[in-house]
């Protein structure tokens, strides 16, 4: 199940349901992975729909197309990491303010994601967080006291 709700600038919390689609304000879309299979393609499709709603797609230039593909790749990497290392994702939240897209993937895992160091490009596996680090403006992990799991987040800039 997914929800779309607008948020006021500076407000990270949910607000009542409202209009969706392209807007000059911040837009938030949430996808719950409860009882879902095929979560990586589900997350990519959900993110692609959000990119269309927010005007990132269809892309008018090669830079815009590359920026949208970067968002989809980061979504894939974060959800895949939750599947491989954290008992699967619980939910994904996408936030867009027309300059930055923030991706958050919540899971119940206790591990700490980090790019493998040193990165060895020729070896299979272990590239997910390296890719996230290279493509994103910033990324990190949020843990809330008394709540199992974490949110892994990443932010990507809109094309110029």
PDB file of C-alpha atoms in Angstrom:
ATOM      1  CA  UNK A   1       0.000   0.000   0.000  1.00  0.00           C
ATOM      2  CA  UNK A   2       1.230   3.477  -0.767  1.00  0.00           C
ATOM      3  CA  UNK A   3       0.241   6.947   0.299  1.00  0.00           C
ATOM      4  CA  UNK A   4       0.936  10.379  -1.078  1.00  0.00           C
ATOM      5  CA  UNK A   5       0.734  13.454   1.086  1.00  0.00           C
ATOM      6  CA  UNK A   6       2.105  16.978   0.861  1.00  0.00           C
ATOM      7  CA  UNK A   7       4.312  18.364   3.602  1.00  0.00           C
ATOM      8  CA  UNK A   8       5.061  21.941   4.488  1.00  0.00           C
ATOM      9  CA  UNK A   9       8.643  23.117   3.954  1.00  0.00           C
ATOM     10  CA  UNK A  10      10.752  22.231   6.984  1.00  0.00           C
ATOM     11  CA  UNK A  11       8.228  19.669   8.241  1.00  0.00           C
ATOM     12  CA  UNK A  12       9.522  16.108   8.155  1.00  0.00           C
ATOM     13  CA  UNK A  13       6.395  14.621   9.704  1.00  0.00           C
ATOM     14  CA  UNK A  14       3.255  13.443   7.916  1.00  0.00           C
ATOM     15  CA  UNK A  15       0.316  15.723   7.325  1.00  0.00           C
ATOM     16  CA  UNK A  16      -3.248  14.861   6.404  1.00  0.00           C
ATOM     17  CA  UNK A  17      -3.818  13.461   2.922  1.00  0.00           C
ATOM     18  CA  UNK A  18      -4.075  16.031   0.179  1.00  0.00           C
ATOM     19  CA  UNK A  19      -3.405  16.649  -3.463  1.00  0.00           C
ATOM     20  CA  UNK A  20      -0.677  14.745  -5.221  1.00  0.00           C
ATOM     21  CA  UNK A  21       1.302  15.389  -8.365  1.00  0.00           C
ATOM     22  CA  UNK A  22       3.661  18.120  -9.448  1.00  0.00           C
ATOM     23  CA  UNK A  23       3.855  21.020  -7.040  1.00  0.00           C
ATOM     24  CA  UNK A  24       6.144  23.811  -5.978  1.00  0.00           C
ATOM     25  CA  UNK A  25       6.021  22.569  -2.360  1.00  0.00           C
ATOM     26  CA  UNK A  26       7.425  19.434  -0.856  1.00  0.00           C
ATOM     27  CA  UNK A  27       5.739  16.190  -1.875  1.00  0.00           C
ATOM     28  CA  UNK A  28       5.985  12.917   0.020  1.00  0.00           C
ATOM     29  CA  UNK A  29       5.089   9.421  -1.160  1.00  0.00           C
ATOM     30  CA  UNK A  30       5.219   6.363   1.067  1.00  0.00           C
ATOM     31  CA  UNK A  31       5.241   2.716   0.046  1.00  0.00           C
ATOM     32  CA  UNK A  32       4.599  -0.023   2.599  1.00  0.00           C
ATOM     33  CA  UNK A  33       6.186  -3.394   1.875  1.00  0.00           C
ATOM     34  CA  UNK A  34       3.865  -5.364   4.199  1.00  0.00           C
ATOM     35  CA  UNK A  35       3.247  -8.842   2.774  1.00  0.00           C
ATOM     36  CA  UNK A  36       4.726  -7.870  -0.602  1.00  0.00           C
ATOM     37  CA  UNK A  37       6.955 -10.005  -2.787  1.00  0.00           C
ATOM     38  CA  UNK A  38       9.269  -8.691  -5.478  1.00  0.00           C
ATOM     39  CA  UNK A  39      10.003  -5.600  -3.414  1.00  0.00           C
ATOM     40  CA  UNK A  40      12.878  -4.251  -5.539  1.00  0.00           C
ATOM     41  CA  UNK A  41      10.873  -3.982  -8.791  1.00  0.00           C
ATOM     42  CA  UNK A  42       7.886  -2.768  -6.753  1.00  0.00           C
ATOM     43  CA  UNK A  43      10.020   0.017  -5.238  1.00  0.00           C
ATOM     44  CA  UNK A  44      11.452   0.995  -8.641  1.00  0.00           C
ATOM     45  CA  UNK A  45       7.982   1.148 -10.213  1.00  0.00           C
ATOM     46  CA  UNK A  46       6.713   3.228  -7.284  1.00  0.00           C
ATOM     47  CA  UNK A  47       9.672   5.614  -7.601  1.00  0.00           C
ATOM     48  CA  UNK A  48       9.202   5.858 -11.369  1.00  0.00           C
ATOM     49  CA  UNK A  49       5.545   6.837 -10.869  1.00  0.00           C
ATOM     50  CA  UNK A  50       6.627   9.514  -8.382  1.00  0.00           C
ATOM     51  CA  UNK A  51       9.204  10.866 -10.853  1.00  0.00           C
ATOM     52  CA  UNK A  52       6.467  11.218 -13.473  1.00  0.00           C
ATOM     53  CA  UNK A  53       4.146  12.933 -10.987  1.00  0.00           C
ATOM     54  CA  UNK A  54       6.905  15.335  -9.939  1.00  0.00           C
ATOM     55  CA  UNK A  55       7.913  16.222 -13.498  1.00  0.00           C
ATOM     56  CA  UNK A  56      11.334  14.483 -13.512  1.00  0.00           C
ATOM     57  CA  UNK A  57       9.994  12.173 -16.230  1.00  0.00           C
ATOM     58  CA  UNK A  58       9.599  12.191 -19.120  1.00  0.00           C
ATOM     59  CA  UNK A  59      13.055  13.674 -19.307  1.00  0.00           C
ATOM     60  CA  UNK A  60      13.573  16.564 -21.716  1.00  0.00           C
ATOM     61  CA  UNK A  61      17.378  16.203 -21.777  1.00  0.00           C
ATOM     62  CA  UNK A  62      20.092  13.626 -21.290  1.00  0.00           C
ATOM     63  CA  UNK A  63      20.974  15.183 -17.904  1.00  0.00           C
ATOM     64  CA  UNK A  64      17.379  14.909 -16.717  1.00  0.00           C
ATOM     65  CA  UNK A  65      17.175  11.303 -17.907  1.00  0.00           C
ATOM     66  CA  UNK A  66      20.438  10.486 -16.098  1.00  0.00           C
ATOM     67  CA  UNK A  67      19.183  12.123 -12.883  1.00  0.00           C
ATOM     68  CA  UNK A  68      15.978  10.063 -12.980  1.00  0.00           C
ATOM     69  CA  UNK A  69      17.944   6.861 -13.648  1.00  0.00           C
ATOM     70  CA  UNK A  70      20.225   7.685 -10.700  1.00  0.00           C
ATOM     71  CA  UNK A  71      17.166   7.954  -8.433  1.00  0.00           C
ATOM     72  CA  UNK A  72      15.900   4.560  -9.619  1.00  0.00           C
ATOM     73  CA  UNK A  73      19.339   2.986  -9.120  1.00  0.00           C
ATOM     74  CA  UNK A  74      19.649   4.338  -5.566  1.00  0.00           C
ATOM     75  CA  UNK A  75      16.137   3.072  -4.762  1.00  0.00           C
ATOM     76  CA  UNK A  76      17.194  -0.371  -6.027  1.00  0.00           C
ATOM     77  CA  UNK A  77      20.406  -0.368  -4.001  1.00  0.00           C
ATOM     78  CA  UNK A  78      18.799   0.735  -0.719  1.00  0.00           C
ATOM     79  CA  UNK A  79      15.915  -1.737  -0.991  1.00  0.00           C
ATOM     80  CA  UNK A  80      18.258  -4.552  -2.049  1.00  0.00           C
ATOM     81  CA  UNK A  81      20.524  -3.849   0.946  1.00  0.00           C
ATOM     82  CA  UNK A  82      17.502  -4.053   3.261  1.00  0.00           C
ATOM     83  CA  UNK A  83      16.630  -7.422   1.678  1.00  0.00           C
ATOM     84  CA  UNK A  84      20.150  -8.817   1.927  1.00  0.00           C
ATOM     85  CA  UNK A  85      21.266  -7.440   5.284  1.00  0.00           C
ATOM     86  CA  UNK A  86      18.213  -6.441   7.334  1.00  0.00           C
ATOM     87  CA  UNK A  87      15.343  -8.931   7.033  1.00  0.00           C
ATOM     88  CA  UNK A  88      13.780  -6.877   4.233  1.00  0.00           C
ATOM     89  CA  UNK A  89      12.413  -3.349   4.045  1.00  0.00           C
ATOM     90  CA  UNK A  90       9.334  -2.217   5.994  1.00  0.00           C
ATOM     91  CA  UNK A  91       8.612   0.928   4.011  1.00  0.00           C
ATOM     92  CA  UNK A  92      10.093   3.458   1.644  1.00  0.00           C
ATOM     93  CA  UNK A  93       9.468   7.185   1.675  1.00  0.00           C
ATOM     94  CA  UNK A  94      10.279   9.517  -1.219  1.00  0.00           C
ATOM     95  CA  UNK A  95      10.350  13.272  -0.663  1.00  0.00           C
ATOM     96  CA  UNK A  96      10.760  15.874  -3.393  1.00  0.00           C
ATOM     97  CA  UNK A  97      11.023  19.646  -3.115  1.00  0.00           C
ATOM     98  CA  UNK A  98      11.852  20.165  -6.834  1.00  0.00           C
ATOM     99  CA  UNK A  99      15.574  20.562  -6.023  1.00  0.00           C
ATOM    100  CA  UNK A 100      16.327  17.400  -4.053  1.00  0.00           C
ATOM    101  CA  UNK A 101      14.800  13.945  -3.842  1.00  0.00           C
ATOM    102  CA  UNK A 102      15.250  12.146  -0.529  1.00  0.00           C
ATOM    103  CA  UNK A 103      14.846   8.376  -0.400  1.00  0.00           C
ATOM    104  CA  UNK A 104      14.349   6.681   2.977  1.00  0.00           C
ATOM    105  CA  UNK A 105      14.140   2.921   3.413  1.00  0.00           C
ATOM    106  CA  UNK A 106      13.106   1.664   6.852  1.00  0.00           C
ATOM    107  CA  UNK A 107      13.973  -1.838   8.040  1.00  0.00           C
ATOM    108  CA  UNK A 108      14.319  -3.800  11.292  1.00  0.00           C
ATOM    109  CA  UNK A 109      18.014  -4.555  10.868  1.00  0.00           C
ATOM    110  CA  UNK A 110      20.686  -3.752  13.412  1.00  0.00           C
ATOM    111  CA  UNK A 111      23.621  -3.513  11.014  1.00  0.00           C
ATOM    112  CA  UNK A 112      25.300  -0.324   9.893  1.00  0.00           C
ATOM    113  CA  UNK A 113      25.514   0.095   6.106  1.00  0.00           C
ATOM    114  CA  UNK A 114      28.845   1.341   4.810  1.00  0.00           C
ATOM    115  CA  UNK A 115      30.710   1.261   1.516  1.00  0.00           C
ATOM    116  CA  UNK A 116      33.229  -1.580   1.444  1.00  0.00           C
ATOM    117  CA  UNK A 117      36.728  -0.255   1.838  1.00  0.00           C
ATOM    118  CA  UNK A 118      38.770  -0.586  -0.206  1.00  0.00           C
ATOM    119  CA  UNK A 119      36.297  -0.742  -3.056  1.00  0.00           C
ATOM    120  CA  UNK A 120      37.277  -3.392  -5.586  1.00  0.00           C
ATOM    121  CA  UNK A 121      35.440  -2.710  -8.824  1.00  0.00           C
ATOM    122  CA  UNK A 122      36.372  -6.065 -10.385  1.00  0.00           C
ATOM    123  CA  UNK A 123      34.848  -8.215  -7.638  1.00  0.00           C
ATOM    124  CA  UNK A 124      31.197  -9.267  -7.634  1.00  0.00           C
ATOM    125  CA  UNK A 125      28.896  -7.894  -4.943  1.00  0.00           C
ATOM    126  CA  UNK A 126      29.488  -5.274  -2.300  1.00  0.00           C
ATOM    127  CA  UNK A 127      29.040  -2.237  -4.530  1.00  0.00           C
ATOM    128  CA  UNK A 128      25.650  -0.994  -3.307  1.00  0.00           C
ATOM    129  CA  UNK A 129      26.653   1.608  -0.743  1.00  0.00           C
ATOM    130  CA  UNK A 130      29.649   2.648  -2.864  1.00  0.00           C
ATOM    131  CA  UNK A 131      27.188   3.427  -5.674  1.00  0.00           C
ATOM    132  CA  UNK A 132      24.919   5.306  -3.269  1.00  0.00           C
ATOM    133  CA  UNK A 133      27.869   7.301  -1.937  1.00  0.00           C
ATOM    134  CA  UNK A 134      29.033   8.214  -5.462  1.00  0.00           C
ATOM    135  CA  UNK A 135      25.615   9.223  -6.835  1.00  0.00           C
ATOM    136  CA  UNK A 136      24.152  11.078  -3.867  1.00  0.00           C
ATOM    137  CA  UNK A 137      24.642  14.518  -2.401  1.00  0.00           C
ATOM    138  CA  UNK A 138      24.553  12.885   1.041  1.00  0.00           C
ATOM    139  CA  UNK A 139      23.329   9.734   2.750  1.00  0.00           C
ATOM    140  CA  UNK A 140      23.115   8.362   6.266  1.00  0.00           C
ATOM    141  CA  UNK A 141      21.353   6.228   8.844  1.00  0.00           C
ATOM    142  CA  UNK A 142      18.754   7.286  11.405  1.00  0.00           C
ATOM    143  CA  UNK A 143      18.003   5.177  14.467  1.00  0.00           C
ATOM    144  CA  UNK A 144      15.240   6.048  16.884  1.00  0.00           C
ATOM    145  CA  UNK A 145      15.676   5.168  20.581  1.00  0.00           C
ATOM    146  CA  UNK A 146      13.498   2.280  21.687  1.00  0.00           C
ATOM    147  CA  UNK A 147      12.549   1.282  18.138  1.00  0.00           C
ATOM    148  CA  UNK A 148      14.133  -1.722  16.437  1.00  0.00           C
ATOM    149  CA  UNK A 149      15.701  -1.068  13.079  1.00  0.00           C
ATOM    150  CA  UNK A 150      16.743   2.024  11.195  1.00  0.00           C
ATOM    151  CA  UNK A 151      16.105   4.298   8.248  1.00  0.00           C
ATOM    152  CA  UNK A 152      18.752   4.498   5.576  1.00  0.00           C
ATOM    153  CA  UNK A 153      18.384   7.731   3.618  1.00  0.00           C
ATOM    154  CA  UNK A 154      19.983   9.260   0.555  1.00  0.00           C
ATOM    155  CA  UNK A 155      19.530  12.582  -1.219  1.00  0.00           C
ATOM    156  CA  UNK A 156      19.982  13.305  -4.923  1.00  0.00           C
ATOM    157  CA  UNK A 157      19.879  16.690  -6.619  1.00  0.00           C
ATOM    158  CA  UNK A 158      17.617  17.612  -9.491  1.00  0.00           C
ATOM    159  CA  UNK A 159      19.265  18.147 -12.868  1.00  0.00           C
ATOM    160  CA  UNK A 160      20.159  21.739 -13.755  1.00  0.00           C
TER     161      UNK A 160
END
